[in-house]
């Protein structure tokens, strides 16, 4: 991996470096126009760790550049070339992997744009051996609509050694340059912003609270993509859950969001969630059914039940993984990725969201809770089993929305975390009930395949009945869980 060794200087406007003294020669000047977009987390985590990540066009090394701190002036640099059709906002997976320990699953988004007019000159020995490159940069940095400009010199070793760099530095100082302490152009552009972020407090605005939670989900979706492509443990599941959280958040807090932007995005996130659901469902159902079959008495397992369950669901898992990979390679997904980053660079919040969180969010949280109890009460008076299943499923989706809403506001509500945990219990119980519906659908399919192959369907019938019993028990338990969650919400 290439190591970059450089030193920076400042030079007053109007002054030029035309000579460096005995033993050092300057070559011809080359001029470039460079445009670099620097990426970081919303909390500027990379900058605080003295790491820079940029996408640059122009000059001789256009591409994605990741610079990692090393010893002294040395920095490790990783480059990834630009690819036609590639998103300008989605960081290449190989670079994200290199900084995973630093950023975790925080989102990476554009934080600064630098436009640089560069004059570059080789520094050589009198015999022409190249020692370094001298870059005279006029920089214009833009962040959040505000710009500032400065000039700096940068000397990067390109054939020489540390002793050569020391000689060049001494010559530049003698020619009127001054030492520059800023470790990077990004650090200079950010200035005092590079500090530990303040946690959300009771005085936070509704926009701050909701967008912080949105950022978590965007980071999880984009950060888990590489793992989902290779079916890494839990990657598909975590990515899918993040899509659900994001869709739900944009729906629950829609009154304070620009619906013209968020509603079309919710539809696209749903598309991705459905692609993620195939592999995850096959994996979970297989593990569940093999576990239940293992609990049956030997006399109730008739035929190659385990083998058929494993084969059919493994096949389904692989088919849906291939479908997921196609989706992740599509233009539609790249466009969605850009839109997700856009949520953070240009938050779709209305002016009403600038008020204190509790005043704005209290009625929205109460409404989310009422949606659950209304659906549950409707389900409990239905006598038709199929109709009741459908309405219970709706109650479960509303309970998830309440859970995610309370997760989002937990940092600024004293009892928010307890309410979120209580609603999590509701979603777990109702999820167990809904899982039995999905499992029974798969059992019907497996029984039909077994029958067509001349195998007994006896065991599938037993499993089907067990799932229906589980559903009834889960629905009974859900009533108490909902009551407890409503109480926790009122206390919060």
Coordinates of C-alpha atoms in Angstrom, one line a residue, residues 101-449:
X101 CA -13.5 -0.1 13.0
X102 CA -13.7 3.7 13.2
X103 CA -17.1 4.5 11.8
X104 CA -19.0 1.2 12.5
X105 CA -22.3 1.6 10.6
X106 CA -22.5 5.4 10.7
X107 CA -23.5 6.9 7.4
X108 CA -20.9 8.4 5.2
X109 CA -21.9 11.6 3.3
X110 CA -20.4 14.6 1.6
X111 CA -19.3 17.2 4.2
X112 CA -17.1 19.6 2.2
X113 CA -16.3 20.4 -1.4
X114 CA -12.9 21.7 -2.3
X115 CA -12.1 23.3 -5.6
X116 CA -8.4 23.7 -6.1
X117 CA -6.3 25.5 -8.7
X118 CA -3.0 23.6 -8.5
X119 CA 0.3 24.6 -9.9
X120 CA 2.6 21.5 -9.7
X121 CA 6.4 21.4 -10.1
X122 CA 8.9 18.6 -9.8
X123 CA 11.8 19.1 -7.4
X124 CA 14.9 17.4 -8.7
X125 CA 18.6 17.1 -8.3
X126 CA 20.8 19.1 -10.7
X127 CA 21.1 15.9 -12.7
X128 CA 17.4 15.5 -13.0
X129 CA 16.6 12.8 -10.4
X130 CA 13.1 13.5 -9.1
X131 CA 13.0 14.0 -5.3
X132 CA 9.5 15.4 -4.7
X133 CA 6.6 17.4 -6.1
X134 CA 5.8 20.9 -5.0
X135 CA 2.2 21.8 -5.3
X136 CA 1.1 25.5 -5.0
X137 CA -2.7 25.3 -4.3
X138 CA -5.4 28.0 -4.3
X139 CA -8.2 26.3 -2.4
X140 CA -11.9 27.2 -2.1
X141 CA -13.8 25.1 0.4
X142 CA -17.6 25.1 0.6
X143 CA -19.6 23.6 3.5
X144 CA -23.3 24.1 4.2
X145 CA -23.4 26.9 1.7
X146 CA -20.5 28.9 3.2
X147 CA -17.2 29.2 1.4
X148 CA -13.7 30.3 2.4
X149 CA -10.4 30.4 0.5
X150 CA -6.7 30.1 1.2
X151 CA -3.4 29.3 -0.4
X152 CA -1.0 26.5 0.7
X153 CA 2.2 24.8 -0.5
X154 CA 2.5 21.0 -0.3
X155 CA 5.7 19.0 -0.7
X156 CA 5.3 15.3 -1.3
X157 CA 8.2 12.9 -1.6
X158 CA 8.4 11.2 -4.9
X159 CA 11.8 9.4 -5.1
X160 CA 13.6 11.3 -2.3
X161 CA 13.9 10.5 1.3
X162 CA 13.3 12.2 4.7
X163 CA 16.7 14.0 4.5
X164 CA 15.7 15.4 1.0
X165 CA 12.4 16.6 2.5
X166 CA 14.3 18.3 5.3
X167 CA 16.5 20.1 2.8
X168 CA 13.5 21.2 0.7
X169 CA 11.7 22.4 3.7
X170 CA 14.7 24.5 4.8
X171 CA 14.9 26.0 1.3
X172 CA 11.2 26.9 1.2
X173 CA 11.4 28.6 4.6
X174 CA 14.4 30.6 3.3
X175 CA 12.3 31.6 0.2
X176 CA 9.6 33.1 2.4
X177 CA 7.2 30.1 3.1
X178 CA 6.0 29.5 6.6
X179 CA 5.3 26.1 8.3
X180 CA 1.6 25.1 8.3
X181 CA 0.2 22.9 11.1
X182 CA -3.1 21.9 9.6
X183 CA -2.9 18.1 8.8
X184 CA -5.1 18.3 5.8
X185 CA -7.2 20.7 3.7
X186 CA -10.3 19.1 5.2
X187 CA -9.2 19.9 8.7
X188 CA -8.6 23.5 7.7
X189 CA -12.1 23.6 6.1
X190 CA -13.8 22.2 9.1
X191 CA -11.9 24.2 11.7
X192 CA -13.5 24.2 15.1
X193 CA -16.2 21.8 14.1
X194 CA -13.9 18.8 14.6
X195 CA -14.8 18.0 18.1
X196 CA -16.8 15.4 20.0
X197 CA -20.5 15.9 19.2
X198 CA -22.9 16.8 22.0
X199 CA -25.4 14.1 22.7
X200 CA -29.1 14.9 22.1
X201 CA -30.6 16.6 25.2
X202 CA -34.0 17.6 26.5
X203 CA -33.7 20.8 24.5
X204 CA -33.2 19.1 21.1
X205 CA -35.5 20.0 18.3
X206 CA -37.9 17.5 16.8
X207 CA -35.8 17.7 13.6
X208 CA -32.6 16.8 15.5
X209 CA -34.2 13.8 17.1
X210 CA -35.9 12.3 14.0
X211 CA -33.0 12.9 11.7
X212 CA -30.5 11.4 14.1
X213 CA -32.6 8.2 14.0
X214 CA -32.9 8.4 10.3
X215 CA -29.1 8.7 10.0
X216 CA -28.7 5.5 12.0
X217 CA -30.9 3.6 9.6
X218 CA -29.3 5.0 6.5
X219 CA -25.9 4.1 7.9
X220 CA -27.0 0.5 8.6
X221 CA -28.5 0.1 5.2
X222 CA -25.5 1.3 3.2
X223 CA -22.9 -0.1 5.7
X224 CA -24.4 -3.6 5.6
X225 CA -24.5 -3.8 1.8
X226 CA -21.2 -5.4 1.3
X227 CA -22.0 -8.1 3.9
X228 CA -25.4 -8.7 2.4
X229 CA -23.8 -9.4 -1.0
X230 CA -21.8 -12.3 0.5
X231 CA -24.5 -13.4 3.0
X232 CA -22.3 -12.5 5.9
X233 CA -23.8 -13.5 9.3
X234 CA -26.7 -11.2 10.2
X235 CA -26.0 -8.7 7.4
X236 CA -29.2 -9.3 5.4
X237 CA -31.2 -9.3 8.6
X238 CA -29.8 -6.1 10.0
X239 CA -30.1 -4.4 6.6
X240 CA -33.7 -5.4 6.3
X241 CA -34.6 -4.3 9.8
X242 CA -33.0 -0.9 9.0
X243 CA -35.2 -0.5 5.9
X244 CA -38.3 -1.3 8.1
X245 CA -37.2 1.2 10.7
X246 CA -36.6 3.9 8.1
X247 CA -39.9 3.4 6.3
X248 CA -41.8 3.4 9.6
X249 CA -40.0 6.6 10.8
X250 CA -40.8 8.5 7.7
X251 CA -44.5 7.4 8.0
X252 CA -44.9 8.1 11.8
X253 CA -43.3 11.5 11.6
X254 CA -44.7 12.4 8.2
X255 CA -46.5 15.6 9.6
X256 CA -43.1 17.2 10.1
X257 CA -41.5 16.0 6.9
X258 CA -41.8 17.0 3.3
X259 CA -44.0 14.2 2.1
X260 CA -43.4 15.0 -1.6
X261 CA -39.9 13.7 -1.0
X262 CA -40.3 11.1 1.7
X263 CA -43.4 9.2 0.3
X264 CA -41.8 8.2 -3.0
X265 CA -38.6 7.2 -1.0
X266 CA -40.7 5.0 1.3
X267 CA -41.9 3.1 -1.8
X268 CA -38.3 2.6 -2.9
X269 CA -37.1 1.5 0.5
X270 CA -40.0 -1.0 0.5
X271 CA -38.8 -2.5 -2.8
X272 CA -35.3 -3.0 -1.2
X273 CA -36.9 -4.5 2.0
X274 CA -38.8 -7.0 -0.1
X275 CA -35.6 -8.1 -1.8
X276 CA -33.9 -8.6 1.5
X277 CA -36.9 -10.5 2.9
X278 CA -36.5 -13.6 0.7
X279 CA -33.2 -14.8 1.9
X280 CA -33.9 -13.9 5.5
X281 CA -37.3 -15.7 5.6
X282 CA -36.0 -18.9 4.0
X283 CA -33.1 -18.9 6.5
X284 CA -35.4 -18.4 9.6
X285 CA -38.1 -20.8 8.5
X286 CA -35.6 -23.6 7.8
X287 CA -34.0 -23.2 11.3
X288 CA -37.4 -23.1 12.9
X289 CA -38.8 -26.1 11.1
X290 CA -35.7 -28.3 11.6
X291 CA -35.9 -27.4 15.3
X292 CA -39.5 -28.3 15.6
X293 CA -39.1 -31.6 13.7
X294 CA -36.3 -32.4 16.1
X295 CA -38.7 -32.2 19.0
X296 CA -41.3 -34.6 17.5
X297 CA -41.4 -38.2 18.6
X298 CA -39.8 -40.5 16.1
X299 CA -43.1 -42.1 15.2
X300 CA -44.5 -38.7 14.0
X301 CA -41.6 -38.1 11.6
X302 CA -42.6 -40.1 8.5
X303 CA -40.4 -39.9 5.4
X304 CA -37.4 -37.7 4.6
X305 CA -38.9 -34.6 6.3
X306 CA -35.7 -33.1 7.5
X307 CA -34.0 -33.6 4.1
X308 CA -36.9 -32.0 2.2
X309 CA -37.1 -29.0 4.5
X310 CA -33.4 -28.4 4.3
X311 CA -33.2 -28.9 0.5
X312 CA -36.3 -26.8 -0.4
X313 CA -35.5 -23.9 1.9
X314 CA -31.7 -23.9 1.0
X315 CA -32.7 -23.7 -2.6
X316 CA -35.1 -20.9 -1.9
X317 CA -32.4 -19.1 0.1
X318 CA -29.9 -19.3 -2.8
X319 CA -32.5 -18.2 -5.4
X320 CA -33.5 -15.1 -3.4
X321 CA -29.8 -14.3 -2.7
X322 CA -29.2 -14.2 -6.4
X323 CA -32.2 -12.0 -6.8
X324 CA -30.9 -9.7 -4.1
X325 CA -27.5 -9.4 -5.8
X326 CA -29.2 -8.4 -9.0
X327 CA -31.1 -5.8 -7.2
X328 CA -28.0 -4.4 -5.4
X329 CA -26.3 -4.2 -8.8
X330 CA -29.2 -2.3 -10.4
X331 CA -29.4 1.4 -11.4
X332 CA -32.5 1.5 -9.2
X333 CA -30.5 0.6 -6.1
X334 CA -27.8 3.1 -6.9
X335 CA -30.4 5.8 -7.3
X336 CA -31.9 4.8 -3.9
X337 CA -28.5 5.0 -2.3
X338 CA -28.1 8.5 -3.6
X339 CA -31.5 9.4 -2.2
X340 CA -30.7 8.0 1.2
X341 CA -27.5 10.1 1.4
X342 CA -29.6 13.0 0.3
X343 CA -31.9 12.6 3.3
X344 CA -28.9 13.5 5.4
X345 CA -27.3 16.2 3.3
X346 CA -30.6 17.9 2.7
X347 CA -33.0 16.8 5.5
X348 CA -36.7 16.8 4.4
X349 CA -37.9 18.5 7.6
X350 CA -40.6 21.2 7.7
X351 CA -40.2 24.4 9.8
X352 CA -42.5 23.0 12.5
X353 CA -39.8 20.5 13.2
X354 CA -37.5 23.2 14.5
X355 CA -39.5 23.4 17.8
X356 CA -38.6 21.6 21.0
X357 CA -39.0 17.8 20.4
X358 CA -41.6 17.0 23.1
X359 CA -44.0 19.7 21.9
X360 CA -43.9 18.4 18.4
X361 CA -43.6 14.7 18.9
X362 CA -45.9 14.0 21.8
X363 CA -49.1 14.0 19.6
X364 CA -47.4 11.8 17.0
X365 CA -46.3 9.3 19.6
X366 CA -49.8 9.2 21.1
X367 CA -51.2 8.6 17.6
X368 CA -48.8 5.8 16.9
X369 CA -50.0 4.1 20.1
X370 CA -53.7 4.6 19.3
X371 CA -53.2 2.9 15.9
X372 CA -52.1 -0.3 17.7
X373 CA -54.9 -0.4 20.2
X374 CA -57.5 0.4 17.6
X375 CA -56.4 -2.5 15.3
X376 CA -56.0 -4.9 18.3
X377 CA -59.5 -4.1 19.5
X378 CA -60.9 -4.7 16.0
X379 CA -59.2 -8.1 15.8
X380 CA -60.4 -9.3 19.1
X381 CA -64.1 -9.0 18.1
X382 CA -63.7 -10.9 14.8
X383 CA -65.0 -14.5 14.8
X384 CA -63.6 -15.4 11.4
X385 CA -60.1 -16.9 11.9
X386 CA -58.7 -15.6 8.6
X387 CA -60.1 -12.1 9.1
X388 CA -58.7 -12.0 12.6
X389 CA -55.3 -13.1 11.4
X390 CA -55.2 -10.3 8.9
X391 CA -56.2 -7.6 11.4
X392 CA -53.7 -9.0 14.1
X393 CA -51.0 -8.7 11.4
X394 CA -52.0 -5.1 10.9
X395 CA -51.8 -4.6 14.7
X396 CA -48.3 -6.0 14.6
X397 CA -47.2 -3.6 11.9
X398 CA -48.6 -0.7 13.9
X399 CA -46.9 -2.0 17.1
X400 CA -43.6 -2.0 15.2
X401 CA -44.2 1.6 14.2
X402 CA -44.8 2.5 17.9
X403 CA -41.6 0.6 18.9
X404 CA -39.5 2.4 16.3
X405 CA -41.0 5.8 17.2
X406 CA -40.1 5.3 20.8
X407 CA -36.6 4.1 19.9
X408 CA -36.2 7.3 17.9
X409 CA -37.2 9.6 20.8
X410 CA -35.6 7.6 23.6
X411 CA -32.6 10.0 23.9
X412 CA -34.8 12.9 24.9
X413 CA -37.7 11.3 26.7
X414 CA -37.0 10.1 30.3
X415 CA -39.1 7.0 29.9
X416 CA -38.5 6.6 26.2
X417 CA -36.2 3.6 26.4
X418 CA -38.6 1.7 28.7
X419 CA -41.5 2.4 26.3
X420 CA -39.4 1.2 23.4
X421 CA -38.6 -2.0 25.3
X422 CA -42.3 -2.6 26.1
X423 CA -43.3 -2.2 22.5
X424 CA -40.4 -4.5 21.5
X425 CA -42.1 -7.2 23.6
X426 CA -45.3 -6.6 21.8
X427 CA -43.7 -6.9 18.4
X428 CA -41.9 -10.1 19.5
X429 CA -45.2 -11.7 20.7
X430 CA -47.2 -10.7 17.7
X431 CA -44.2 -11.6 15.4
X432 CA -44.3 -15.1 16.8
X433 CA -48.0 -15.2 15.9
X434 CA -47.4 -13.9 12.3
X435 CA -44.5 -16.3 11.9
X436 CA -46.8 -19.2 12.3
X437 CA -48.9 -17.9 9.4
X438 CA -45.9 -17.7 7.1
X439 CA -44.6 -21.1 8.3
X440 CA -48.0 -22.7 7.6
X441 CA -47.9 -21.4 4.1
X442 CA -44.5 -23.0 3.6
X443 CA -45.7 -26.2 5.1
X444 CA -48.6 -26.4 2.6
X445 CA -46.0 -26.0 -0.2
X446 CA -43.7 -28.6 1.3
X447 CA -46.6 -31.1 1.8
X448 CA -47.6 -30.7 -1.8
X449 CA -44.0 -31.3 -3.0

